[in-house]
Structures are given as structure tokens and as C-alpha cells.
Amino acid sequence: MTVPELGISGQLKLKASKVLVIGAGGLGCPSLMYLVGCGIGTIGIVDHDIVDISNLHRQVLHSTETVGMLKCDSAKKALNKLNPNVEIVTHPVAIANDNIFKIMENYDLVLDCTDTPATRYLINDAAVLLGKTIVSGSGLKTECQLSILNFENQGPCYRCFYPTPPPPNSVTSCSDGGVIGSVIGLMGVMMATEAIKVLTNFYTSDNFKPFLSLYSAYGPQQGLRTFKMRGRSPKCCICNRETRSINKELIESGALNYSVFCGKVNYNILSQEERIDVMQLNDLISKNNENLETPLIIDVRTKEQFDIISLSNSINIPLPKLTKIKTLEELKGAYKSDSRVNDKTNYYVIC
Ligand code: ZN
């Protein structure tokens, strides 16, 4: 109340606000702590996932005690202790075409703390159609980013920035690619700050300029950079009323399928004859003792994953490196010092 940017009127606006946080993970947890701490009136949490021990380094509302509990219940438990005067509403469902409008319509502002493109497009489309502003954050490994979308229904929206989804094979989640907890935590805290600024009318339709803030913890451009972004795309298929081709019926009926739109990774690229299962491989390894052939496993995961755990008869050639090796001769040449690589070697690939 004593901060001039807020004052008592700002504090009262926070108290009267209803905020929806979608995702109680690495971004949602730190955001929620500060939103609850600052005295937002009502906070909704959407998450259908349960707390896993591998979440705890970044999802700071959860603890070893709440492993196995629904994330939204675990979050509510911690948040009630922090500030019992905030009403916490839990939505233990996967946000989907058929429930998003009913959930989102009850709130003033949406925080997108999710991690898949399909969900981001869905949240964007529903928020635009309901006229809600989105504070959007994301992060992976050592970097994270933040933006405000559809501010006061003037755009730009997520589709203005990304009209087409990224190739599915290029999308990595925090659980697959890893993330430094404090990096994603910083972005979650910044999302709470931006939410406070939106709710207390620091931003107005006159002074708001679209932006994207990017934080890099490592690398030559480490630190926080903020880029000005273009306004609403004239061709946007959702936030431009004239060119709009998406509506509520299209979403709720399921006619617009976000996972089809974003594509799925195709794992089914080898025929059955080209595959081998664990037991078959084990037989081959046993045969190795009779010196019939030498099975050598090429593990194409990252070095970091290989260092954590690997099979004893395997070598690590991360996929980007392996795809540069064009012939078997080249492969043998590169690994000729390895006694397991010889003319009798048969190669198997694992990922
Ligand atoms: Zn748009």
C-alpha cells in the first residue's frame, strides 16, 4: 500500500481480482506464492497432474510430504498457510476444448504456466474469445521468456507471434530437456509482477507496448533482454475480428483439434523387422560370449543423460553427431580405438 505505483487503490484492486493460473509447476508455483502473498481476492489453479519427486527442485510449493498428491491440492495446502484470506479454487482437470470456457470465464486475468504448444494455442484462443489478458511464460534448460498477450483485447496474441506451431520434434519439455529451477522460478516471479501491473492498471491501452522479455542465465547474452514486438497481425485467425476463422463452437465441439494442429512426434518410423526388444538383445549379448558377433549399442541421448545412466556395452553418440556420420566405415574410423568396434560388430541404436 505504501508503494506509490500501487497505493491503497491498487491494493483494493488486487483484493477484488480473480486470477486463473493454468499449471502449478515450475512457473505456476512461484507465481502463485507472490500472487497469494500480495492479496489477490480469488485465485483459480488448473492442474490435473500429481506431484513427482523430480518436480521439487523447481515446483517450490510442493514438498516431499506432498509427493503423490494432486498438484492443485498440494499448492492449495501451501498457499492457505501463506495467506488464508485468499480464496483458492482448484480445478483438477486437464484444460481442454470442452472445459476451458467454463473455467476461464470466471476470472479477470490468465497466467499461462503450461509447457506444450497445443495447450498454449488453446488457452490463447479461449482468452481472446473471452476478452481476457494473458501473462505468458515459458522456460527450458537455462533460458526463459515472458510476454503479455491479448492485452485488453487489442492483441497481439500467441497466434500473432506464432501463426504456425513449431515442428513437434523440436519441442522439448522441462522433464525431458531439464531446466535450472531458479531460472524458471525467476520467470514465475516476473509473471506475478506483470499480473500485478495489469490488475492495478499500470498498463493502459494507451501506454501498453507489446514486448517479449528473455532471460538467459548462461551464454554470451546472459541477463535479461526485453524486445519490442509488433502489434496484432492483420492476418491473425483469432484476434483480428475481420479475418477471424476460429470461434467458440469450433473449439467446444472439438472440430478444432489442437494436438492435430500442433502435430505429434512420429515414433513409428521403423518396421518391426528393424526393431529389437530387450530380451532379444539380451540373447545376442549372451551369444557374444561364444564370440559369434559383438553387439554394440549406440546410445543417441545427450551426454548428460548418458552420464546419469547407461548400459555397460554402449557408446554415446548423441543424435546430432550421429546424423553427421554418413557411412559405417566413417563410424568405425571414429571409434577404431574402442576394442568393441571390429569387423564382427553389429550395431544397435537406443534412444
Ligand atoms: Zn492474434
CSV table of C-alpha atoms and ligand atoms in Angstrom, one decimal:
chain,number,residue,atom,x,y,z
A,1,MET,CA,0.0,0.0,0.0
A,2,THR,CA,2.9,2.3,0.6
A,3,VAL,CA,4.5,1.7,-2.8
A,4,PRO,CA,3.4,4.8,-4.9
A,5,GLU,CA,2.8,2.6,-8.0
A,6,LEU,CA,0.1,0.7,-6.2
A,7,GLY,CA,-1.2,2.7,-3.2
A,8,ILE,CA,-4.4,1.8,-1.4
A,9,SER,CA,-6.4,1.8,-4.6
A,10,GLY,CA,-4.0,-0.7,-6.2
A,11,GLN,CA,-4.2,-2.9,-3.1
A,12,LEU,CA,-8.0,-2.8,-3.3
A,13,LYS,CA,-7.9,-3.7,-7.0
A,14,LEU,CA,-5.8,-6.7,-6.2
A,15,LYS,CA,-8.3,-7.8,-3.4
A,16,ALA,CA,-11.1,-7.5,-5.9
A,17,SER,CA,-9.3,-9.5,-8.6
A,18,LYS,CA,-9.8,-13.1,-9.8
A,19,VAL,CA,-6.8,-14.7,-11.4
A,20,LEU,CA,-6.5,-18.0,-13.1
A,21,VAL,CA,-3.2,-19.8,-13.0
A,22,ILE,CA,-3.0,-22.7,-15.5
A,23,GLY,CA,-0.3,-25.1,-14.5
A,24,ALA,CA,1.0,-25.5,-10.9
A,25,GLY,CA,4.5,-26.4,-12.0
A,26,GLY,CA,7.8,-24.6,-12.3
A,27,LEU,CA,6.2,-21.3,-13.4
A,28,GLY,CA,2.9,-21.6,-11.6
A,29,CYS,CA,4.4,-22.3,-8.1
A,30,PRO,CA,6.5,-19.2,-7.7
A,31,SER,CA,3.8,-17.0,-9.4
A,32,LEU,CA,1.2,-18.4,-7.1
A,33,MET,CA,3.3,-17.7,-4.0
A,34,TYR,CA,3.6,-14.0,-4.8
A,35,LEU,CA,0.0,-13.6,-6.1
A,36,VAL,CA,-1.3,-15.1,-2.8
A,37,GLY,CA,1.2,-13.1,-0.8
A,38,CYS,CA,0.1,-9.8,-2.4
A,39,GLY,CA,-3.6,-10.4,-1.5
A,40,ILE,CA,-5.4,-11.3,-4.8
A,41,GLY,CA,-9.0,-12.0,-3.8
A,42,THR,CA,-9.6,-15.2,-5.7
A,43,ILE,CA,-7.1,-17.5,-7.4
A,44,GLY,CA,-8.0,-20.5,-9.5
A,45,ILE,CA,-5.5,-23.2,-10.1
A,46,VAL,CA,-5.8,-25.7,-13.0
A,47,ASP,CA,-3.7,-28.8,-12.9
A,48,HIS,CA,-4.5,-32.5,-13.2
A,49,ASP,CA,-1.0,-33.8,-12.6
A,50,ILE,CA,0.3,-35.2,-9.4
A,51,VAL,CA,3.4,-34.2,-7.6
A,52,ASP,CA,6.5,-36.2,-8.5
A,53,ILE,CA,9.8,-36.1,-6.7
A,54,SER,CA,11.5,-34.9,-9.9
A,55,ASN,CA,9.4,-31.7,-9.8
A,56,LEU,CA,10.6,-30.5,-6.4
A,57,HIS,CA,13.7,-28.6,-7.5
A,58,ARG,CA,11.6,-26.1,-9.3
A,59,GLN,CA,8.0,-26.5,-8.2
A,60,VAL,CA,8.6,-24.9,-4.8
A,61,LEU,CA,5.0,-25.1,-3.4
A,62,HIS,CA,5.2,-28.9,-3.3
A,63,SER,CA,7.4,-30.9,-1.0
A,64,THR,CA,8.4,-34.5,-0.2
A,65,GLU,CA,5.4,-34.7,2.0
A,66,THR,CA,3.0,-34.0,-0.9
A,67,VAL,CA,4.6,-36.3,-3.5
A,68,GLY,CA,1.7,-38.3,-5.0
A,69,MET,CA,-0.9,-35.6,-4.2
A,70,LEU,CA,-2.7,-33.6,-6.9
A,71,LYS,CA,-0.6,-30.6,-7.7
A,72,CYS,CA,-3.5,-28.2,-7.3
A,73,ASP,CA,-4.3,-29.7,-3.8
A,74,SER,CA,-0.7,-29.6,-2.8
A,75,ALA,CA,-0.4,-26.0,-4.0
A,76,LYS,CA,-3.6,-25.0,-2.2
A,77,LYS,CA,-2.4,-26.6,1.1
A,78,ALA,CA,0.8,-24.5,1.0
A,79,LEU,CA,-0.9,-21.3,-0.2
A,80,ASN,CA,-3.5,-21.5,2.6
A,81,LYS,CA,-0.7,-21.5,5.1
A,82,LEU,CA,0.8,-18.4,3.4
A,83,ASN,CA,-2.4,-16.3,3.3
A,84,PRO,CA,-5.7,-17.8,4.5
A,85,ASN,CA,-7.5,-14.7,3.3
A,86,VAL,CA,-7.2,-15.6,-0.4
A,87,GLU,CA,-9.9,-17.8,-1.8
A,88,ILE,CA,-8.2,-20.7,-3.7
A,89,VAL,CA,-10.3,-22.6,-6.2
A,90,THR,CA,-8.9,-25.8,-7.6
A,91,HIS,CA,-9.7,-27.2,-11.0
A,92,PRO,CA,-8.1,-30.7,-11.0
A,93,VAL,CA,-8.7,-31.3,-14.7
A,94,ALA,CA,-6.6,-31.2,-17.9
A,95,ILE,CA,-7.5,-27.9,-19.6
A,96,ALA,CA,-9.3,-29.0,-22.8
A,97,ASN,CA,-11.6,-27.8,-25.5
A,98,ASP,CA,-14.8,-28.7,-23.6
A,99,ASN,CA,-13.9,-27.2,-20.2
A,100,ILE,CA,-11.8,-24.1,-20.9
A,101,PHE,CA,-14.6,-21.6,-21.5
A,102,LYS,CA,-16.5,-22.6,-18.4
A,103,ILE,CA,-13.3,-22.3,-16.2
A,104,MET,CA,-11.8,-19.2,-17.8
A,105,GLU,CA,-14.9,-17.1,-17.9
A,106,ASN,CA,-14.9,-16.7,-14.1
A,107,TYR,CA,-11.6,-14.9,-14.0
A,108,ASP,CA,-10.2,-11.5,-14.9
A,109,LEU,CA,-6.7,-12.5,-15.9
A,110,VAL,CA,-5.0,-15.7,-17.1
A,111,LEU,CA,-1.4,-16.8,-16.3
A,112,ASP,CA,-0.3,-19.4,-18.9
A,113,CYS,CA,2.2,-21.5,-16.9
A,114,THR,CA,1.9,-24.6,-19.2
A,115,ASP,CA,4.5,-26.2,-21.3
A,116,THR,CA,3.1,-27.6,-24.6
A,117,PRO,CA,2.3,-25.7,-27.8
A,118,ALA,CA,-1.2,-27.3,-28.1
A,119,THR,CA,-2.2,-26.0,-24.7
A,120,ARG,CA,-0.8,-22.6,-25.4
A,121,TYR,CA,-2.9,-22.2,-28.5
A,122,LEU,CA,-6.0,-23.5,-26.7
A,123,ILE,CA,-5.5,-21.0,-23.8
A,124,ASN,CA,-4.8,-18.2,-26.3
A,125,ASP,CA,-7.9,-18.8,-28.4
A,126,ALA,CA,-10.2,-19.1,-25.4
A,127,ALA,CA,-8.7,-16.0,-23.8
A,128,VAL,CA,-9.1,-13.9,-27.0
A,129,LEU,CA,-12.7,-15.0,-27.5
A,130,LEU,CA,-13.5,-14.2,-23.8
A,131,GLY,CA,-11.5,-10.9,-23.9
A,132,LYS,CA,-9.0,-11.9,-21.2
A,133,THR,CA,-5.4,-10.7,-21.0
A,134,ILE,CA,-2.8,-13.5,-20.7
A,135,VAL,CA,0.5,-13.3,-18.9
A,136,SER,CA,2.5,-15.9,-20.7
A,137,GLY,CA,5.8,-17.5,-19.5
A,138,SER,CA,7.9,-20.4,-20.7
A,139,GLY,CA,11.4,-21.8,-19.9
A,140,LEU,CA,13.8,-24.6,-20.7
A,141,LYS,CA,17.3,-25.6,-19.6
A,142,THR,CA,18.9,-22.2,-18.8
A,143,GLU,CA,16.6,-19.7,-20.5
A,144,CYS,CA,13.1,-18.4,-20.1
A,145,GLN,CA,10.8,-15.9,-21.6
A,146,LEU,CA,7.7,-13.8,-20.8
A,147,SER,CA,5.1,-11.8,-22.6
A,148,ILE,CA,1.7,-10.2,-22.1
A,149,LEU,CA,-0.8,-11.4,-24.8
A,150,ASN,CA,-4.1,-10.0,-25.9
A,151,PHE,CA,-3.8,-7.0,-23.6
A,152,GLU,CA,-7.3,-5.5,-23.1
A,153,ASN,CA,-8.3,-7.5,-26.2
A,154,GLN,CA,-6.1,-5.4,-28.5
A,155,GLY,CA,-3.6,-8.1,-29.3
A,156,PRO,CA,-1.1,-9.2,-30.2
A,157,CYS,CA,-1.9,-12.8,-29.3
A,158,TYR,CA,0.1,-16.0,-29.3
A,159,ARG,CA,-1.0,-16.7,-32.8
A,160,CYS,CA,0.2,-13.2,-33.9
A,161,PHE,CA,3.6,-14.2,-32.7
A,162,TYR,CA,3.5,-17.9,-33.8
A,163,PRO,CA,0.9,-18.3,-36.6
A,164,THR,CA,2.2,-21.9,-37.1
A,165,PRO,CA,3.3,-24.3,-34.4
A,166,PRO,CA,6.9,-25.4,-34.1
A,167,PRO,CA,7.8,-28.8,-35.6
A,168,PRO,CA,6.8,-31.4,-33.0
A,169,ASN,CA,10.3,-32.9,-33.0
A,170,SER,CA,11.8,-29.6,-31.9
A,171,VAL,CA,9.6,-29.3,-28.8
A,172,THR,CA,11.2,-30.4,-25.6
A,173,SER,CA,9.6,-30.4,-22.2
A,174,CYS,CA,11.3,-29.5,-18.9
A,175,SER,CA,11.1,-33.1,-17.8
A,176,ASP,CA,12.9,-34.3,-20.9
A,177,GLY,CA,15.3,-31.4,-21.5
A,178,GLY,CA,15.9,-30.3,-18.0
A,179,VAL,CA,15.7,-26.8,-16.5
A,180,ILE,CA,17.5,-25.0,-13.7
A,181,GLY,CA,14.9,-24.5,-11.1
A,182,SER,CA,15.9,-21.0,-10.2
A,183,VAL,CA,15.8,-19.9,-13.9
A,184,ILE,CA,12.2,-20.9,-14.4
A,185,GLY,CA,11.5,-19.6,-10.9
A,186,LEU,CA,12.7,-16.2,-11.8
A,187,MET,CA,10.3,-16.1,-14.8
A,188,GLY,CA,7.4,-17.3,-12.5
A,189,VAL,CA,8.1,-14.4,-10.1
A,190,MET,CA,8.2,-11.9,-13.0
A,191,MET,CA,4.9,-13.3,-14.2
A,192,ALA,CA,3.4,-12.4,-10.8
A,193,THR,CA,4.8,-8.8,-11.1
A,194,GLU,CA,3.3,-8.4,-14.6
A,195,ALA,CA,0.0,-9.7,-13.3
A,196,ILE,CA,0.1,-7.1,-10.5
A,197,LYS,CA,0.8,-4.4,-13.1
A,198,VAL,CA,-2.1,-5.5,-15.3
A,199,LEU,CA,-4.5,-5.8,-12.4
A,200,THR,CA,-3.7,-2.4,-10.9
A,201,ASN,CA,-4.0,-0.6,-14.3
A,202,PHE,CA,-0.3,0.3,-14.5
A,203,TYR,CA,-0.7,-0.7,-18.2
A,204,THR,CA,-3.4,1.1,-20.1
A,205,SER,CA,-4.5,0.7,-23.7
A,206,ASP,CA,-2.5,4.0,-24.4
A,207,ASN,CA,0.8,3.1,-22.8
A,208,PHE,CA,0.9,-0.7,-23.3
A,209,LYS,CA,3.6,-1.7,-25.9
A,210,PRO,CA,3.9,-5.4,-26.9
A,211,PHE,CA,7.1,-6.9,-25.6
A,212,LEU,CA,9.0,-10.2,-25.1
A,213,SER,CA,11.4,-10.5,-22.2
A,214,LEU,CA,14.1,-13.1,-22.5
A,215,TYR,CA,16.3,-14.2,-19.7
A,216,SER,CA,19.5,-16.2,-20.3
A,217,ALA,CA,21.4,-17.5,-17.3
A,218,TYR,CA,24.4,-18.6,-19.4
A,219,GLY,CA,26.0,-17.8,-22.7
A,220,PRO,CA,27.3,-14.6,-24.4
A,221,GLN,CA,24.0,-12.7,-24.0
A,222,GLN,CA,23.4,-13.6,-20.4
A,223,GLY,CA,21.0,-11.5,-18.4
A,224,LEU,CA,17.6,-10.1,-19.2
A,225,ARG,CA,16.7,-8.6,-22.5
A,226,THR,CA,13.4,-7.1,-23.5
A,227,PHE,CA,12.4,-6.8,-27.1
A,228,LYS,CA,9.6,-4.7,-28.6
A,229,MET,CA,7.2,-6.8,-30.5
A,230,ARG,CA,4.9,-6.0,-33.4
A,231,GLY,CA,1.2,-5.4,-32.6
A,232,ARG,CA,-1.7,-7.5,-33.8
A,233,SER,CA,-1.1,-9.4,-37.0
A,234,PRO,CA,-3.6,-8.2,-39.7
A,235,LYS,CA,-3.9,-11.8,-40.8
A,236,CYS,CA,-4.4,-13.3,-37.3
A,237,CYS,CA,-7.1,-16.0,-37.5
A,238,ILE,CA,-8.3,-15.4,-34.0
A,239,CYS,CA,-7.7,-11.9,-32.6
A,240,ASN,CA,-8.4,-10.0,-35.8
A,241,ARG,CA,-12.2,-9.8,-35.9
A,242,GLU,CA,-12.3,-9.3,-39.7
A,243,THR,CA,-10.2,-12.3,-40.5
A,244,ARG,CA,-11.2,-14.5,-37.6
A,245,SER,CA,-11.9,-18.1,-38.6
A,246,ILE,CA,-11.9,-19.6,-35.1
A,247,ASN,CA,-15.0,-19.3,-32.8
A,248,LYS,CA,-16.2,-20.8,-29.6
A,249,GLU,CA,-18.3,-23.5,-31.3
A,250,LEU,CA,-15.4,-24.7,-33.3
A,251,ILE,CA,-13.3,-25.1,-30.1
A,252,GLU,CA,-16.0,-26.6,-27.8
A,253,SER,CA,-17.2,-29.1,-30.4
A,254,GLY,CA,-13.7,-30.4,-30.8
A,255,ALA,CA,-13.7,-29.6,-34.5
A,256,LEU,CA,-10.5,-27.7,-33.9
A,257,ASN,CA,-8.1,-30.3,-32.6
A,258,TYR,CA,-5.1,-28.7,-31.1
A,259,SER,CA,-2.9,-31.8,-30.9
A,260,VAL,CA,-3.5,-32.5,-34.6
A,261,PHE,CA,-2.8,-28.8,-35.3
A,262,CYS,CA,0.5,-29.0,-33.4
A,263,GLY,CA,1.4,-32.4,-34.7
A,264,LYS,CA,2.7,-35.4,-32.9
A,265,VAL,CA,6.2,-36.8,-32.8
A,266,ASN,CA,6.2,-39.9,-35.1
A,267,TYR,CA,7.9,-42.7,-33.2
A,268,ASN,CA,6.8,-45.3,-35.6
A,269,ILE,CA,9.5,-44.9,-38.2
A,270,LEU,CA,11.0,-48.4,-38.2
A,271,SER,CA,9.4,-51.6,-39.4
A,272,GLN,CA,9.0,-54.5,-36.9
A,273,GLU,CA,12.0,-56.3,-38.6
A,274,GLU,CA,14.2,-53.3,-37.9
A,275,ARG,CA,13.4,-53.3,-34.2
A,276,ILE,CA,14.8,-55.4,-31.4
A,277,ASP,CA,13.4,-55.8,-27.9
A,278,VAL,CA,15.2,-56.1,-24.6
A,279,MET,CA,15.1,-59.9,-24.4
A,280,GLN,CA,16.3,-60.4,-28.0
A,281,LEU,CA,19.2,-58.0,-27.3
A,282,ASN,CA,20.0,-59.9,-24.1
A,283,ASP,CA,20.2,-63.1,-26.1
A,284,LEU,CA,22.6,-61.5,-28.5
A,285,ILE,CA,24.8,-60.3,-25.6
A,286,SER,CA,24.9,-63.8,-24.2
A,287,LYS,CA,25.9,-65.1,-27.6
A,288,ASN,CA,28.7,-62.7,-27.5
A,289,ASN,CA,30.4,-64.9,-25.0
A,290,GLU,CA,30.5,-67.6,-27.7
A,291,ASN,CA,32.1,-64.9,-30.0
A,292,LEU,CA,29.6,-65.2,-32.8
A,293,GLU,CA,29.1,-61.5,-33.1
A,294,THR,CA,29.7,-58.4,-31.0
A,295,PRO,CA,26.5,-56.3,-30.3
A,296,LEU,CA,27.4,-52.7,-29.6
A,297,ILE,CA,24.7,-50.3,-28.6
A,298,ILE,CA,24.9,-46.7,-29.8
A,299,ASP,CA,23.1,-44.6,-27.3
A,300,VAL,CA,21.9,-41.4,-29.0
A,301,ARG,CA,20.7,-39.5,-26.0
A,302,THR,CA,22.6,-36.4,-24.8
A,303,LYS,CA,25.9,-36.8,-23.0
A,304,GLU,CA,24.2,-35.6,-19.7
A,305,GLN,CA,21.6,-38.3,-19.9
A,306,PHE,CA,24.3,-40.9,-20.8
A,307,ASP,CA,26.4,-39.8,-17.8
A,308,ILE,CA,23.4,-40.3,-15.4
A,309,ILE,CA,22.8,-43.9,-16.5
A,310,SER,CA,23.8,-46.1,-19.4
A,311,LEU,CA,24.1,-49.7,-20.5
A,312,SER,CA,27.6,-51.2,-20.0
A,313,ASN,CA,28.0,-52.3,-23.6
A,314,SER,CA,27.1,-49.0,-25.1
A,315,ILE,CA,28.8,-46.0,-26.5
A,316,ASN,CA,27.4,-42.5,-26.6
A,317,ILE,CA,27.0,-40.7,-29.9
A,318,PRO,CA,24.3,-38.0,-29.5
A,319,LEU,CA,21.9,-37.9,-32.4
A,320,PRO,CA,23.1,-34.6,-33.9
A,321,LYS,CA,26.6,-36.1,-34.0
A,322,LEU,CA,25.4,-39.5,-35.3
A,323,THR,CA,23.4,-37.9,-38.2
A,324,LYS,CA,26.7,-36.3,-39.4
A,325,ILE,CA,28.3,-39.7,-39.7
A,326,LYS,CA,27.4,-40.8,-43.2
A,327,THR,CA,28.8,-44.3,-43.5
A,328,LEU,CA,29.6,-47.3,-41.4
A,329,GLU,CA,33.3,-47.0,-42.4
A,330,GLU,CA,33.3,-43.5,-41.0
A,331,LEU,CA,31.8,-44.7,-37.8
A,332,LYS,CA,34.4,-47.5,-37.5
A,333,GLY,CA,37.1,-45.0,-38.2
A,334,ALA,CA,35.9,-42.7,-35.5
A,335,TYR,CA,35.8,-45.4,-32.9
A,336,LYS,CA,38.7,-47.6,-34.0
A,337,SER,CA,40.5,-47.3,-30.6
A,338,ASP,CA,37.4,-49.0,-29.0
A,339,SER,CA,38.1,-52.7,-29.0
A,340,ARG,CA,34.4,-53.4,-29.2
A,341,VAL,CA,34.4,-51.9,-32.7
A,342,ASN,CA,35.6,-54.5,-35.1
A,343,ASP,CA,34.5,-56.4,-38.2
A,344,LYS,CA,32.3,-58.6,-36.2
A,345,THR,CA,30.4,-55.7,-34.6
A,346,ASN,CA,26.7,-55.4,-35.1
A,347,TYR,CA,25.2,-52.0,-34.2
A,348,TYR,CA,22.0,-51.4,-32.3
A,349,VAL,CA,20.7,-47.9,-31.6
A,350,ILE,CA,18.9,-46.9,-28.4
A,351,CYS,CA,17.3,-43.6,-27.5
B,1,ZN,ZN,-3.6,-12.7,-32.8
